[in-house]
Short mmCIF file of C-alpha atoms and ligand atoms in Angstrom, two decimals:
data_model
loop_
_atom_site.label_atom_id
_atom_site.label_comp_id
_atom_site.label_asym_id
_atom_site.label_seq_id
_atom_site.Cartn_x
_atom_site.Cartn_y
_atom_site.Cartn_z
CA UNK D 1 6.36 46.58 -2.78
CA UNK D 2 9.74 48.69 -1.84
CA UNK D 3 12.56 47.52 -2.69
CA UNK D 4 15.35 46.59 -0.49
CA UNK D 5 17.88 47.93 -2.82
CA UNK D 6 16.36 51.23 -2.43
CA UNK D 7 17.54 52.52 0.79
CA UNK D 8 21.43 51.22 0.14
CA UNK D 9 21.11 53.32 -3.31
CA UNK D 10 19.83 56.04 -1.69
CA UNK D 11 22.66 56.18 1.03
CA UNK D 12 25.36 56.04 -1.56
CA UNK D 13 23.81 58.97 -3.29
CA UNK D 14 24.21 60.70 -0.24
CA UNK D 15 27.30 59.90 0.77
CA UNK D 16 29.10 60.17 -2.77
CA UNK D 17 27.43 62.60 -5.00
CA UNK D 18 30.66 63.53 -6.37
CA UNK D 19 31.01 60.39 -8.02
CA UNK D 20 28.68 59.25 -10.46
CA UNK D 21 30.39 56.69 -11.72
CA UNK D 22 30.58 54.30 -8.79
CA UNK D 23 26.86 55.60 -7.90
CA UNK D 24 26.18 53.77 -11.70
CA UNK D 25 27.92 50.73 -10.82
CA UNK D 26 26.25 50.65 -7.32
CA UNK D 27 22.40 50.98 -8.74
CA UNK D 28 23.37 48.54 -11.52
CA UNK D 29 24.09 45.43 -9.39
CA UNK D 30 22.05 46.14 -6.03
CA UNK D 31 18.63 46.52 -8.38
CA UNK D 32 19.61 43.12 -10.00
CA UNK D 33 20.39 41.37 -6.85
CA UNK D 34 17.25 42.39 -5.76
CA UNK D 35 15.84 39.23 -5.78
CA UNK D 36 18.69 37.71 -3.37
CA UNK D 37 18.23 40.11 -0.78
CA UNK D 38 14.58 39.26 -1.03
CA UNK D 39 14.77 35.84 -0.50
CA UNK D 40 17.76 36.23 1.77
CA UNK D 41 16.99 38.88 4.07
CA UNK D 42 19.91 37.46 6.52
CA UNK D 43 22.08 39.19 4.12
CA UNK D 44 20.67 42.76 4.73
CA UNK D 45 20.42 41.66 8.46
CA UNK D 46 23.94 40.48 8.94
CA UNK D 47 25.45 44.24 6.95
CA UNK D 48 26.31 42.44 4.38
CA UNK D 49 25.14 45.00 2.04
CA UNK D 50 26.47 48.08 4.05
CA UNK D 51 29.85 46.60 4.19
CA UNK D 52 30.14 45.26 0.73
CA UNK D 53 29.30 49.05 -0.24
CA UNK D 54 32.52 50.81 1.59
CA UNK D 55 35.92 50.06 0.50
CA UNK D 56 38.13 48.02 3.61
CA UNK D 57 40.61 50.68 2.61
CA UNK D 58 41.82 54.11 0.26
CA UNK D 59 45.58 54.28 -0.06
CA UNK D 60 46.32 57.74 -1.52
CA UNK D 61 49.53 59.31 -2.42
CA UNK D 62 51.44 61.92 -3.74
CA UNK D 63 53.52 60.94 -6.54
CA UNK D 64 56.65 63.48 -7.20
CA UNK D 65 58.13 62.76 -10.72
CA UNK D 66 61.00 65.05 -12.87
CA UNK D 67 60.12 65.28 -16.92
CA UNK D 68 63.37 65.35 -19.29
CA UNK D 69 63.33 68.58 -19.59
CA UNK D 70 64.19 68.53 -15.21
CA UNK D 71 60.66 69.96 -14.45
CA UNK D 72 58.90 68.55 -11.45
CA UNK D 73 55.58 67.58 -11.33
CA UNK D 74 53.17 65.79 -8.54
CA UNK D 75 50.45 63.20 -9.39
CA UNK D 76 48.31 61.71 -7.24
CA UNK D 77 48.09 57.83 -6.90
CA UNK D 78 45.71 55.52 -5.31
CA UNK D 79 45.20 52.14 -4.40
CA UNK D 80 41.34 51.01 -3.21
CA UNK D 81 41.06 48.12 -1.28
CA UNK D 82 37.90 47.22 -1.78
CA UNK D 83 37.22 43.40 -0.98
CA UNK D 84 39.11 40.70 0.69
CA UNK D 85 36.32 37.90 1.52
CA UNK D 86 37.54 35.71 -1.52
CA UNK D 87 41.27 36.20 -1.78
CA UNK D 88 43.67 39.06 -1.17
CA UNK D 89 43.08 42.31 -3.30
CA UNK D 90 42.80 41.60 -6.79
CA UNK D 91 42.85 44.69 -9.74
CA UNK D 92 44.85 46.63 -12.01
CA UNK D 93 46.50 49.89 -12.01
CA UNK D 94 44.82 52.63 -14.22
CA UNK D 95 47.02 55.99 -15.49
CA UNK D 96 44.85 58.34 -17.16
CA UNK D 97 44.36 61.99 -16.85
CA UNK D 98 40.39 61.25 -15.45
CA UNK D 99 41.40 58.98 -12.85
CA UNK D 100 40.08 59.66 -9.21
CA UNK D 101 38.69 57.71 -6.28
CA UNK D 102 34.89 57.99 -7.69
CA UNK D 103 36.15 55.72 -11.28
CA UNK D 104 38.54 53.25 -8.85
CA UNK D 105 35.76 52.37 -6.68
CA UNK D 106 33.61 51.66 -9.61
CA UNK D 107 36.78 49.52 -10.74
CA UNK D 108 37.13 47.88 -7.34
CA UNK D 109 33.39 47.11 -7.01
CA UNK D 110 32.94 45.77 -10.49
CA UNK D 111 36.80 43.88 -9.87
CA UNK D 112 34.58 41.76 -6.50
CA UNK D 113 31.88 40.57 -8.84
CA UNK D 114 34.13 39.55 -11.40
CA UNK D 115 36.99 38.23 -9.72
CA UNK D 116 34.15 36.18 -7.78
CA UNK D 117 32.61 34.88 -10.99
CA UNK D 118 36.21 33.56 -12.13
CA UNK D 119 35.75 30.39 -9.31
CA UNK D 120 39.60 31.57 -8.51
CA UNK D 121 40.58 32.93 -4.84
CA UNK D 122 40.80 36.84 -5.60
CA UNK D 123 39.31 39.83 -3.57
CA UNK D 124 38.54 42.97 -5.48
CA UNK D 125 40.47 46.63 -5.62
CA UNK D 126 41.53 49.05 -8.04
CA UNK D 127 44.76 51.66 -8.34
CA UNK D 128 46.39 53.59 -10.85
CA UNK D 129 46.93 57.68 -10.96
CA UNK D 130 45.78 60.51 -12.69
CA UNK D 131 48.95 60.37 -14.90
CA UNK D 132 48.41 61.05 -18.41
CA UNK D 133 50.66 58.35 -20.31
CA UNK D 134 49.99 59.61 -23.96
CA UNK D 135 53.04 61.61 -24.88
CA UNK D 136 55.49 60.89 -22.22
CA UNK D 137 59.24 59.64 -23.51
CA UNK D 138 60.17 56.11 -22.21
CA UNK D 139 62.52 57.56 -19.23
CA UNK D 140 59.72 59.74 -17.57
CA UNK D 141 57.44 56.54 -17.67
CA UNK D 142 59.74 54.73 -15.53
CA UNK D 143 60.40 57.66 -13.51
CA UNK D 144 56.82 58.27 -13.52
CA UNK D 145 56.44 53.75 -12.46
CA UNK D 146 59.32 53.82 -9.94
CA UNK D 147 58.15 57.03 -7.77
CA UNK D 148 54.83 55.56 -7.87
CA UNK D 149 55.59 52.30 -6.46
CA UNK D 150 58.02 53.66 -4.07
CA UNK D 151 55.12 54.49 -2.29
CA UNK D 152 52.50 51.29 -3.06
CA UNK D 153 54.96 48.94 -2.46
CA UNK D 154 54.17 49.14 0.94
CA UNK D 155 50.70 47.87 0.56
CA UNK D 156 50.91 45.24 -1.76
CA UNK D 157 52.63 41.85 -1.96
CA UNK D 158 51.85 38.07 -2.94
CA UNK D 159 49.17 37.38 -0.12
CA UNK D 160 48.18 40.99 0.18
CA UNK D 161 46.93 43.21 -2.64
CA UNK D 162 47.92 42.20 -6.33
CA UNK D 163 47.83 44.96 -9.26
CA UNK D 164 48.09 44.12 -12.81
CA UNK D 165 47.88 46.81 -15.57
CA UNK D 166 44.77 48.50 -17.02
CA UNK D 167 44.49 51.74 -19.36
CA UNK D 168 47.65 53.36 -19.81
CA UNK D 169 49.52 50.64 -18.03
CA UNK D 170 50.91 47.71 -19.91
CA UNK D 171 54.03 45.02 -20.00
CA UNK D 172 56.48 48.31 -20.27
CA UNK D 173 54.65 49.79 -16.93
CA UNK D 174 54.66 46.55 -14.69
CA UNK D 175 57.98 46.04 -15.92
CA UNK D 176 59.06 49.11 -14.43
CA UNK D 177 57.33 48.84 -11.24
CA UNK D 178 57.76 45.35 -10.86
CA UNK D 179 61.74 46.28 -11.05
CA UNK D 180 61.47 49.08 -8.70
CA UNK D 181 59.56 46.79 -6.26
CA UNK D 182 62.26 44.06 -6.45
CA UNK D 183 65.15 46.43 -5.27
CA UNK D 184 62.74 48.19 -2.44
CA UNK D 185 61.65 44.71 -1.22
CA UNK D 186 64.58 42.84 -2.29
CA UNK D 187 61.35 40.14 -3.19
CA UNK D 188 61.24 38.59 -6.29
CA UNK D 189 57.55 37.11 -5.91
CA UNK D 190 54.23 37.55 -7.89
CA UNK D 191 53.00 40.51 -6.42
CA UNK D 192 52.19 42.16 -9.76
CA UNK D 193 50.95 40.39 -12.85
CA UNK D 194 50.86 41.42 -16.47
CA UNK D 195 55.08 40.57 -16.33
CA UNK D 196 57.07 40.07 -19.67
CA UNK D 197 57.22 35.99 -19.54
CA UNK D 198 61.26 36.52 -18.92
CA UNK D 199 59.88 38.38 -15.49
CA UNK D 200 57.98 35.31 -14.52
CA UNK D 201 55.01 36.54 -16.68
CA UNK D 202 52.44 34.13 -17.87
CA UNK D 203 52.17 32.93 -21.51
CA UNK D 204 49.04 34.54 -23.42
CA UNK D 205 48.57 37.04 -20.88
CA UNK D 206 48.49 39.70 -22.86
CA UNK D 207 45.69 37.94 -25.29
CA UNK D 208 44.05 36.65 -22.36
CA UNK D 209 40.99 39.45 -21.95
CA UNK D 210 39.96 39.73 -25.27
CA UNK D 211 40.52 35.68 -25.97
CA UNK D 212 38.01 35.19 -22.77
CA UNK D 213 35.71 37.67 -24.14
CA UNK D 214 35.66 35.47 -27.17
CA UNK D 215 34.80 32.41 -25.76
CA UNK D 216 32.51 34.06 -23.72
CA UNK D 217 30.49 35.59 -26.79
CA UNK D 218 30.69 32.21 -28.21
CA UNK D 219 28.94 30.46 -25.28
CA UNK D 220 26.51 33.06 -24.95
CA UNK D 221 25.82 32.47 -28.92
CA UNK D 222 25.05 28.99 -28.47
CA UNK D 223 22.77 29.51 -26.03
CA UNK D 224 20.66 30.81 -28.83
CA UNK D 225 21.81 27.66 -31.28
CA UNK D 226 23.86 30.65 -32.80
CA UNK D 227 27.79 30.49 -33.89
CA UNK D 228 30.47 32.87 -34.76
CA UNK D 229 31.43 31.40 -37.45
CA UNK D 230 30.32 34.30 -40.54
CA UNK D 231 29.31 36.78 -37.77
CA UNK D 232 30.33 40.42 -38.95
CA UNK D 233 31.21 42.57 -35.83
CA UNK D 234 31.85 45.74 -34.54
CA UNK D 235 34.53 46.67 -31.67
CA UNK D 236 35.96 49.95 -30.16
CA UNK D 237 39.38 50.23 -28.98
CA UNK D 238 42.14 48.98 -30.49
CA UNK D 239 44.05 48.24 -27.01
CA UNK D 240 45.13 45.29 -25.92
CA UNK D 241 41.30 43.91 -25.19
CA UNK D 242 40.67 45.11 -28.72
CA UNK D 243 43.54 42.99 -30.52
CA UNK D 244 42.99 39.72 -28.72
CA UNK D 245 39.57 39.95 -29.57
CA UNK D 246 39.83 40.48 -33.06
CA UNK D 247 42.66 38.35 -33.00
CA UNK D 248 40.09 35.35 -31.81
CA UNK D 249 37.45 36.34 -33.27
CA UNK D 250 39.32 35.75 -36.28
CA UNK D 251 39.99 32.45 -35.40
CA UNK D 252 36.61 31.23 -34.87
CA UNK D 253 35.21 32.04 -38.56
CA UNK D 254 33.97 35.92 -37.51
CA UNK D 255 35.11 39.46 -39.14
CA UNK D 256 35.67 42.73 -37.55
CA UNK D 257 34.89 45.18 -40.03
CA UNK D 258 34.65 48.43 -37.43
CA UNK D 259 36.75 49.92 -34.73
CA UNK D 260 37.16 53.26 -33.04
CA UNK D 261 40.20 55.47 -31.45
CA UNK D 262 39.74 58.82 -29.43
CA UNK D 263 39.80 60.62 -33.46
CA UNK D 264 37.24 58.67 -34.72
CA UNK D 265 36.50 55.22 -36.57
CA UNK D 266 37.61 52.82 -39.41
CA UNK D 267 35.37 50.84 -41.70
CA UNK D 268 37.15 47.73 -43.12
CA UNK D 269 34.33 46.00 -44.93
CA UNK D 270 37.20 43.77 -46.13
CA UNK D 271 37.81 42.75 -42.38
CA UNK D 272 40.52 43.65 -39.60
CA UNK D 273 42.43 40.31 -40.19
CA UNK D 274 45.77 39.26 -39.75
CA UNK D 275 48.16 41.61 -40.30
CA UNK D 276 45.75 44.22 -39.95
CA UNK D 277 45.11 43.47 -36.26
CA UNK D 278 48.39 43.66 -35.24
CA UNK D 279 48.84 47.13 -36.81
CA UNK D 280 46.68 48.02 -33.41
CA UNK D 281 50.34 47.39 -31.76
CA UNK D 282 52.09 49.93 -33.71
CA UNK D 283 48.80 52.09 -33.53
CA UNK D 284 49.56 51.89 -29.78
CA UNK D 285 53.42 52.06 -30.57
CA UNK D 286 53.13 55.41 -32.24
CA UNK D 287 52.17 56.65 -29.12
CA UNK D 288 49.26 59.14 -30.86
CA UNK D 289 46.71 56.75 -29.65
CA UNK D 290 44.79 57.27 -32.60
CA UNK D 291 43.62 55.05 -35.71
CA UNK D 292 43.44 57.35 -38.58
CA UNK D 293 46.77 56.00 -39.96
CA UNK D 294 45.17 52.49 -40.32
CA UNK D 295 43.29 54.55 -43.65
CA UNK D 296 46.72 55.26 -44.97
CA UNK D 297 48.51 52.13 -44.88
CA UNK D 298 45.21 49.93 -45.53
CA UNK D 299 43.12 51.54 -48.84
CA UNK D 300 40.04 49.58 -48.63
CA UNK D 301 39.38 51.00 -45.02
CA UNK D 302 37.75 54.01 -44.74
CA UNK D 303 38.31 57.02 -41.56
CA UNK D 304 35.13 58.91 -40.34
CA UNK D 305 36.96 61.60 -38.02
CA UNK D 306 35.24 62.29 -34.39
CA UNK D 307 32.52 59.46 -35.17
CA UNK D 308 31.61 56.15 -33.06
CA UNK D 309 31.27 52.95 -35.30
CA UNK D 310 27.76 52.11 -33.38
CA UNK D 311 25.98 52.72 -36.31
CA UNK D 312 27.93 50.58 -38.66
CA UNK D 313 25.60 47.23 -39.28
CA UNK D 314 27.01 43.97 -37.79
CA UNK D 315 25.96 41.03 -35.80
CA UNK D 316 27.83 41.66 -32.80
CA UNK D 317 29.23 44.56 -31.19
CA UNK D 318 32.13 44.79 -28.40
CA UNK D 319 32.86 47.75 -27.32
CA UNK D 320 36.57 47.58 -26.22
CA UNK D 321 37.31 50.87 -24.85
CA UNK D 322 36.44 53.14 -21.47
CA UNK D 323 33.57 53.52 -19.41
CA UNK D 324 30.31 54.99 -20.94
CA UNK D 325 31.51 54.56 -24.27
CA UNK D 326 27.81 53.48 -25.69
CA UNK D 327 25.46 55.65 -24.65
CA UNK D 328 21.46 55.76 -25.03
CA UNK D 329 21.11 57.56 -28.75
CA UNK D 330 24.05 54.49 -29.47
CA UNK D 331 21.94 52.30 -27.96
CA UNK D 332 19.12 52.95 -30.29
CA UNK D 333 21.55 52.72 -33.43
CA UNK D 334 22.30 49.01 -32.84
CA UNK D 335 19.14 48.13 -32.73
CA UNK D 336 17.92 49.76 -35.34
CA UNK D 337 21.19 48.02 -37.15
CA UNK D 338 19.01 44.80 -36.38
CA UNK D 339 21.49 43.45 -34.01
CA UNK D 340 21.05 40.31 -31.65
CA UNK D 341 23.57 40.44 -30.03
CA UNK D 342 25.81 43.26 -27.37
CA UNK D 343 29.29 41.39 -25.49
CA UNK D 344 31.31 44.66 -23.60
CA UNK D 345 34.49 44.09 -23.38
CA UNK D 346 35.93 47.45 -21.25
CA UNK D 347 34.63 47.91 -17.90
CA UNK D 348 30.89 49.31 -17.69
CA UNK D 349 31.43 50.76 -21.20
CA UNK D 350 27.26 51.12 -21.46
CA UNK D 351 24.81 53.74 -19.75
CA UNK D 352 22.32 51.82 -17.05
CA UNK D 353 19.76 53.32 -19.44
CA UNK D 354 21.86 52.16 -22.67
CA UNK D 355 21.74 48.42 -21.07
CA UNK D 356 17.96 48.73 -20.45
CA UNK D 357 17.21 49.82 -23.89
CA UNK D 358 19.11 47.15 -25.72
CA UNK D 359 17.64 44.59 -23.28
CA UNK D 360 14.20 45.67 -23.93
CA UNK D 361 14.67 45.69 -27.41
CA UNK D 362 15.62 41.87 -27.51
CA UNK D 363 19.57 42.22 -27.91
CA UNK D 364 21.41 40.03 -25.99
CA UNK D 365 23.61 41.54 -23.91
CA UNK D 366 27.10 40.10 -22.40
CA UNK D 367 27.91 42.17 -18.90
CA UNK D 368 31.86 43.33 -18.51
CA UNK D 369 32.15 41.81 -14.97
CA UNK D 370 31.63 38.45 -16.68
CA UNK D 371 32.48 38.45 -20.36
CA UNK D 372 36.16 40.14 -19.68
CA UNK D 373 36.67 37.95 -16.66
CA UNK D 374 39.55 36.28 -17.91
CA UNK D 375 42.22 38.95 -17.68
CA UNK D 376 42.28 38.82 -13.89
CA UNK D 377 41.71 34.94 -14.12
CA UNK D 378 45.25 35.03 -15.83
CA UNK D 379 46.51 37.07 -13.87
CA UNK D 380 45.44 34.86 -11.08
CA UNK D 381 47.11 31.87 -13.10
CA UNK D 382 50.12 33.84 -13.19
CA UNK D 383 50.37 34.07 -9.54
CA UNK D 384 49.56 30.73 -8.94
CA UNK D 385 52.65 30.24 -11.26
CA UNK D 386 54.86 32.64 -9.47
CA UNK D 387 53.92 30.95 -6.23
CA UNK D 388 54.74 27.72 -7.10
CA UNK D 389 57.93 28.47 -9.12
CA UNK D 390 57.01 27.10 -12.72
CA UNK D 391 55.91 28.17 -15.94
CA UNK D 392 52.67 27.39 -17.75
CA UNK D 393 52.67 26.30 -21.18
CA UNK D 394 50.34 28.30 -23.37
CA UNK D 395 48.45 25.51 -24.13
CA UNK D 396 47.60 25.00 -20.32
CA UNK D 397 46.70 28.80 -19.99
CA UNK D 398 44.27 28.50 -22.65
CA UNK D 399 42.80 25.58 -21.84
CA UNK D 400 42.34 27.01 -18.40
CA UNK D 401 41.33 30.32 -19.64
CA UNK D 402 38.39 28.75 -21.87
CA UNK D 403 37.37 26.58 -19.12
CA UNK D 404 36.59 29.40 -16.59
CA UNK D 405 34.64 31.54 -19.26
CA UNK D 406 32.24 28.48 -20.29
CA UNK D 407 32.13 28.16 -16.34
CA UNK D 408 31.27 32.15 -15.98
CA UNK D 409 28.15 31.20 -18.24
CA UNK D 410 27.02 28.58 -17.08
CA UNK D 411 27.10 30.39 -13.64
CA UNK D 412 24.80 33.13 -15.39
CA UNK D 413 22.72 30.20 -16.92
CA UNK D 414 22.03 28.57 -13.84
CA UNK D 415 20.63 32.15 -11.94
CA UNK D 416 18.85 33.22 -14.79
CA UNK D 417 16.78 29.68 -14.13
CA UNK D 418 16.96 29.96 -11.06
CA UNK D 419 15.72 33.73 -10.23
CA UNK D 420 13.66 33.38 -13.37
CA UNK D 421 15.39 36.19 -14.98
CA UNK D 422 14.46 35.00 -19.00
CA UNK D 423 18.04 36.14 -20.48
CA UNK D 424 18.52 39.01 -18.17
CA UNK D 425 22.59 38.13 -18.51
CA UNK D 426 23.19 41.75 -16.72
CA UNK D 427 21.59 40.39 -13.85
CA UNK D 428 22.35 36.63 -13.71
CA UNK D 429 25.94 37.90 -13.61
CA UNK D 430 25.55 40.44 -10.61
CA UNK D 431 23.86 37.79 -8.80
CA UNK D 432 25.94 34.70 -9.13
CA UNK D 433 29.12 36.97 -9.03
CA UNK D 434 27.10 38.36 -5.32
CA UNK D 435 26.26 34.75 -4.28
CA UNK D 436 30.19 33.44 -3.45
CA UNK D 437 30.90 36.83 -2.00
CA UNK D 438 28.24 37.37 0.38
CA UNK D 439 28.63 33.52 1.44
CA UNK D 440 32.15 34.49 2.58
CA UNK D 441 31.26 37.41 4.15
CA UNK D 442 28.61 35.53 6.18
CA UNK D 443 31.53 32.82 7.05
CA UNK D 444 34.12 35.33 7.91
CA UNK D 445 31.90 37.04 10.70
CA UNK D 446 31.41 40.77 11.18
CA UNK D 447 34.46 42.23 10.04
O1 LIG A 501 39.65 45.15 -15.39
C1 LIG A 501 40.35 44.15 -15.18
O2 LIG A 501 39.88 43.05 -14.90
C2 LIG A 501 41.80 44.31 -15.30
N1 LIG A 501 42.26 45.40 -15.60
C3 LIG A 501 42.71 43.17 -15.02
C4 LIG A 501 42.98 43.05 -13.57
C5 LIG A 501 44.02 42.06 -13.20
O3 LIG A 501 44.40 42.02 -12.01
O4 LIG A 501 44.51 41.32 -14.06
#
């Protein structure tokens, strides 16, 4: 029989060629909601589907920035819009040279699903700017922050759109723009999150993604009877997703002995404990952004320049970095490494074909839009904080934080049973993430 999915797929194609990555994003969930639309064809009748597909708005803008040495330079910066049925616009802000409308509408598209699976009152979008961080001195970041949001700020605010930070943009980066925002708006409100917790920031924050991927692994392991307690496991990145989730993992009994940098990757049979993980933060500090030095100052680790860790033997592996980051021939090195189990912590870091192969070789596998869902769902704490004018212990963000992500699995549970999907977590995930949105798209009327 032909699939409904087919023709939406087919129009994207079309309409986007130039970019393949939201095209990837796009065939990913519509084949997995498949079922849905088959069994609720007022979904596909009502455009649904056609609207969910096209951003409600593109913001782009030129941003005009000086260098110390008085140079000028012009960036361009962007702010997609994408989905509003759950919440107002809900997303960080990417700087990295590759950045361009085709990678922040996969962002914003992957941001719906997710932000819907977090039970919290977010819409999805996606911004940042082709601005290459790595490199820059302190004073042309905030030069580079405050012309930036000179021009978003008029788009954004508490009920509106809400950024956060993503690659390349951290505390130091919202700082700035939150700061520049304040004297242009003369608001002191919770429009961005990701704050310092003196800037009405939220406690743990900065742990938050990696922590939620944590618990997330962990609930996906005892759906198997499994633990992490003993597990040996392999991560890439060693950003801020990367730290919290050694730093947890850690915590609940399991060893990192791998991780990766744009130079290559470290083998710490040992483990990455302690100490050792928050050497990531002068890693990042150095402002190289690579993790060859972690050889020098540690002497049991070991560097392999211009390698990936995949084929380093663990239990687990979470790959922490950037899009596409495991592709097929990795694919086939973690299962040959015997491995049960796949979590991704960075957005769509696997190939569609990568995610097949694992899945069809019996690896579990842990989607992004689900497993690192609780970085936005702080973020969402934190403006729920703002908004009401109080501070959160950390013990209440946690608490909240490891609520949500045994509620994201259970959510995957309950439409694996229910579409009869086996363990297909990939899909459960696109479909109960799909479920809350298209019900509020339905409610909202044709708009
Ligand atoms: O990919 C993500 O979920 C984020 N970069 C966090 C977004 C947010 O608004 O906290």
């Amino acid at each position: 029989m032909a699939r409904i999915c087919d023709r939406f797929i087919e129009e994207v194609k079309q309409r986007y060629p130039y970019e393949p990555e939201f095209l990837q994003t796009v065939e990913e969930v519509l084949t997995s909601i498949e079922p849905v639309l088959q069994a609720h064809p007022e979904y596909v009748e009502s455009g649904i589907i056609d609207r969910l597909l096209e951003p409600e708005r593109i913001i782009s803008f030129r941003v005009p920035w000086v260098d110390d040495q008085g140079k000028p330079h012009v960036n361009r910066g962007y702010r997609v819009q994408f989905n509003s049925a759950l919440g107002p616009y809900k997303g960080g802000l990417r700087f990295a040279p590759n950045v361009y409308p085709g990678i922040l509408k996969f962002l914003g598209f992957e941001q719906i699903f997710k932000n819907s699976l977090t039970g919290l009152p977010i819409g999805g979008g996606k911004g940042g700017a082709d601005f290459d961080p790595n490199g820059k001195s302190d004073a042309e970041i905030m030069r580079f922050c405050q012309s930036f949001v000179t021009e978003l700020y008029k788009y954004v605010g508490p009920n509106e759109d809400d950024p956060a930070g993503d690659l390349g943009v951290g505390g130091r980066e919202i700082g700035y723009i939150m700061g520049q925002y304040k004297r242009l708006t003369n608001q002191y409100d919770g429009t961005f999150s990701g704050k310092g917790t003196e800037n009405g920031g939220l406690a743990g924050r900065t742990e938050a993604t990696g922590y939620g991927i944590v618990f997330f692994a962990r609930e996906m392991l005892k759906h198997y009877g499994d633990t992490l307690e003993g597990k040996t496991v392999v991560i890439s990145g060693f950003g801020n997703v990367a730290w919290g989730t050694a730093q947890k993992l850690e915590q609940l009994g399991a060893k990192v002995i791998a991780f990766s940098g744009p130079d290559g990757y470290i083998l710490d049979e040992d483990g990455v404990l302690g100490e050792k993980v928050d050497y990531f933060l002068d890693l990042r500090n150095s402002g190289k952004n690579i993790c060859a030095p972690y050889a020098e100052k540690f002497p049991g680790a070991k560097f392999f320049p211009g390698e990936k860790p995949w084929g380093v033997k663990a239990d687990l592996y979470i790959p922490c970095a950037m899009q596409n980051d495991v592709h097929l021939e990795h694919a086939k090195q973690i299962v040959a490494n015997g491995c049960k189990y796949y979590v991704e912590g960075a957005n769509m870091p696997t190939t569609n074909e990568a995610v097949e192969y694992l899945q069809k070789h019996g690896v579990a596998v842990g989607p992004a839009k689900a497993a690192n869902a609780g970085g936005v769902a702080c973020s969402c704490l934190e403006m729920s904080q703002n908004a009401q004018h109080i501070v959160f212990t950390p013990e209440d963000v946690f608490a909240q934080l490891e609520g949500i992500m045994v509620n994201i699995f259970k959510q995957i549970e309950d439409a694996c049973k229910q579409y009869d999907l086996g363990d297909n977590f990939v899909a459960g995930a696109n479909i109960a993430g799909f479920d809350r949105v298209a019900k509020a798209m339905k409610w909202q009327g044709f708009v």
